[in-house]
């Protein structure tokens, strides 16, 4: 996420939100419903952006 944020600085905030949610979801512990909603919104922002596809 940090490298992507360096490449696309305008997406740094939503990428950071996604990164913060990834660890607990991936390795156990989970996230709250509010955190899950924030991650979903962040994913939508990233997907809707006009960044180049890699």
N, CA, C and O of each residue as an XYZ file, in Angstrom:
216
protein
N       0.813     -1.180      0.000
C       0.000      0.000      0.000
C       0.868      1.259      0.000
O       0.526      2.253     -0.641
N       1.986      1.212      0.718
C       2.848      2.402      0.751
C       3.418      2.707     -0.620
O       3.473      3.869     -1.024
N       3.842      1.681     -1.343
C       4.400      1.918     -2.685
C       3.321      2.436     -3.621
O       3.581      3.330     -4.426
N       2.134      1.899     -3.530
C       1.033      2.388     -4.366
C       0.712      3.837     -4.026
O       0.449      4.638     -4.922
N       0.732      4.181     -2.746
C       0.452      5.566     -2.329
C       1.524      6.518     -2.835
O       1.226      7.671     -3.147
N       2.764      6.057     -2.923
C       3.825      6.891     -3.486
C       3.579      7.112     -4.976
O       3.815      8.202     -5.498
N       3.107      6.075     -5.649
C       2.836      6.163     -7.090
C       1.621      7.048     -7.369
O       1.612      7.817     -8.330
N       0.595      6.932     -6.520
C      -0.642      7.696     -6.687
C      -0.952      8.432     -5.385
O      -1.791      7.970     -4.611
N      -0.294      9.566     -5.124
C      -0.468     10.277     -3.848
C      -1.912     10.689     -3.555
O      -2.285     10.808     -2.388
N      -2.708     10.904     -4.556
C      -4.098     11.275     -4.345
C      -4.927     10.150     -3.740
O      -6.033     10.379     -3.249
N      -4.389      8.934     -3.778
C      -5.087      7.781     -3.212
C      -4.471      7.324     -1.891
O      -4.810      6.256     -1.382
N      -3.570      8.127     -1.341
C      -2.853      7.727     -0.119
C      -3.809      7.438      1.042
O      -3.637      6.439      1.740
N      -4.796      8.279      1.258
C      -5.709      8.085      2.395
C      -6.547      6.808      2.244
O      -6.596      6.008      3.178
N      -7.211      6.590      1.090
C      -7.982      5.354      0.990
C      -7.100      4.104      1.010
O      -7.512      3.065      1.526
N      -5.900      4.197      0.455
C      -4.988      3.058      0.505
C      -4.554      2.761      1.936
O      -4.419      1.598      2.316
N      -4.336      3.806      2.728
C      -3.965      3.603      4.131
C      -5.107      2.935      4.902
O      -4.864      2.075      5.748
N      -6.334      3.326      4.615
C      -7.486      2.705      5.265
C      -7.569      1.223      4.908
O      -7.816      0.385      5.776
N      -7.366      0.904      3.642
C      -7.382     -0.493      3.214
C      -6.251     -1.277      3.865
O      -6.440     -2.413      4.301
N      -5.078     -0.663      3.926
C      -3.933     -1.326      4.551
C      -4.162     -1.596      6.025
O      -3.775     -2.646      6.537
N      -4.787     -0.654      6.705
C      -5.058     -0.828      8.138
C      -6.063     -1.949      8.390
O      -5.999     -2.619      9.420
N      -6.981     -2.152      7.466
C      -7.988     -3.201      7.639
C      -7.464     -4.575      7.226
O      -7.962     -5.593      7.706
N      -6.478     -4.615      6.355
C      -6.014     -5.889      5.806
C      -5.447     -6.832      6.873
O      -5.852     -7.992      6.952
N      -4.532     -6.347      7.675
C      -3.872     -7.206      8.660
C      -4.828     -7.938      9.577
O      -4.773     -9.165      9.661
N      -5.699     -7.227     10.266
C      -6.621     -7.915     11.172
C      -7.550     -8.897     10.448
O      -7.876     -9.956     10.985
N      -7.966     -8.549      9.249
C      -8.851     -9.447      8.508
C      -8.080    -10.671      8.039
O      -8.579    -11.793      8.132
N      -6.895    -10.471      7.547
C      -6.097    -11.574      7.009
C      -5.605    -12.517      8.094
O      -5.630    -13.734      7.914
N      -5.163    -11.972      9.209
C      -4.499    -12.783     10.227
C      -5.345    -13.025     11.472
O      -4.832    -13.504     12.483
N      -6.605    -12.708     11.411
C      -7.487    -12.951     12.552
C      -7.718    -11.695     13.358
O      -6.944    -10.741     13.274
N      -8.743    -11.693     14.111
C      -9.068    -10.527     14.917
C     -10.210     -9.727     14.330
O     -11.076     -9.248     15.062
N     -10.219     -9.578     13.024
C     -11.306     -8.886     12.348
C     -11.319     -7.385     12.577
O     -10.459     -6.830     13.262
N     -12.306     -6.755     11.992
C     -12.508     -5.312     12.110
C     -13.958     -5.058     12.499
O     -14.820     -5.921     12.331
N     -14.211     -3.883     13.013
C     -15.582     -3.518     13.371
C     -16.390     -3.253     12.103
O     -15.832     -3.137     11.012
N     -17.680     -3.160     12.255
C     -18.522     -2.873     11.088
C     -18.222     -1.480     10.525
O     -18.306     -1.269      9.315
N     -17.878     -0.546     11.383
C     -17.512      0.798     10.926
C     -16.220      0.734     10.110
O     -16.128      1.345      9.045
N     -15.230      0.000     10.604
C     -13.970     -0.142      9.874
C     -14.184     -0.865      8.548
O     -13.571     -0.510      7.541
N     -15.038     -1.862      8.543
C     -15.346     -2.581      7.305
C     -16.020     -1.656      6.300
O     -15.707     -1.700      5.110
N     -16.938     -0.823      6.766
C     -17.600      0.138      5.886
C     -16.599      1.138      5.322
O     -16.648      1.472      4.138
N     -15.690      1.615      6.171
C     -14.668      2.550      5.711
C     -13.756      1.905      4.663
O     -13.394      2.542      3.674
N     -13.391      0.652      4.882
C     -12.555     -0.064      3.922
C     -13.295     -0.244      2.597
O     -12.702     -0.091      1.529
N     -14.566     -0.563      2.660
C     -15.362     -0.722      1.439
C     -15.444      0.586      0.664
O     -15.299      0.601     -0.558
N     -15.675      1.680      1.377
C     -15.723      2.993      0.725
C     -14.380      3.338      0.104
O     -14.321      3.886     -0.997
N     -13.308      3.022      0.805
C     -11.970      3.287      0.292
C     -11.684      2.467     -0.958
O     -11.087      2.966     -1.912
N     -12.107      1.222     -0.949
C     -11.927      0.373     -2.126
C     -12.668      0.952     -3.322
O     -12.152      0.935     -4.440
N     -13.867      1.461     -3.098
C     -14.627      2.062     -4.187
C     -13.922      3.296     -4.747
O     -13.922      3.512     -5.959
N     -13.325      4.102     -3.880
C     -12.583      5.287     -4.318
C     -11.399      4.869     -5.190
O     -11.164      5.447     -6.251
N     -10.664      3.870     -4.736
C      -9.503      3.408     -5.490
C      -9.930      2.837     -6.840
O      -9.330      3.151     -7.868
N     -10.953      2.009     -6.837
C     -11.403      1.407     -8.088
C     -11.977      2.433     -9.065
O     -11.879      2.251    -10.279
N     -12.567      3.495     -8.555
C     -13.165      4.515     -9.411
C     -12.141      5.523     -9.933
O     -12.450      6.315    -10.824
N     -10.937      5.498     -9.390
C      -9.934      6.475     -9.792
C      -9.477      6.197    -11.231
O      -9.695      5.115    -11.776
N      -8.850      7.193    -11.811
C      -8.365      7.055    -13.180
C      -6.889      6.691    -13.242
O      -6.196      7.010    -14.208
N      -6.417      6.014    -12.188
C      -5.022      5.583    -12.156
C      -4.764      4.559    -13.256
O      -5.677      3.828    -13.641
N      -3.546      4.495    -13.764
C      -3.235      3.471    -14.761
C      -3.331      2.068    -14.184
O      -2.945      1.839    -13.037
N      -3.828      1.154    -14.949
C      -3.897     -0.244    -14.523
C      -2.532     -0.876    -14.708
O      -1.847     -0.630    -15.701
N      -2.145     -1.693    -13.739
C      -0.838     -2.369    -13.831
C      -1.077     -3.822    -14.159
O      -0.125     -4.591    -14.287
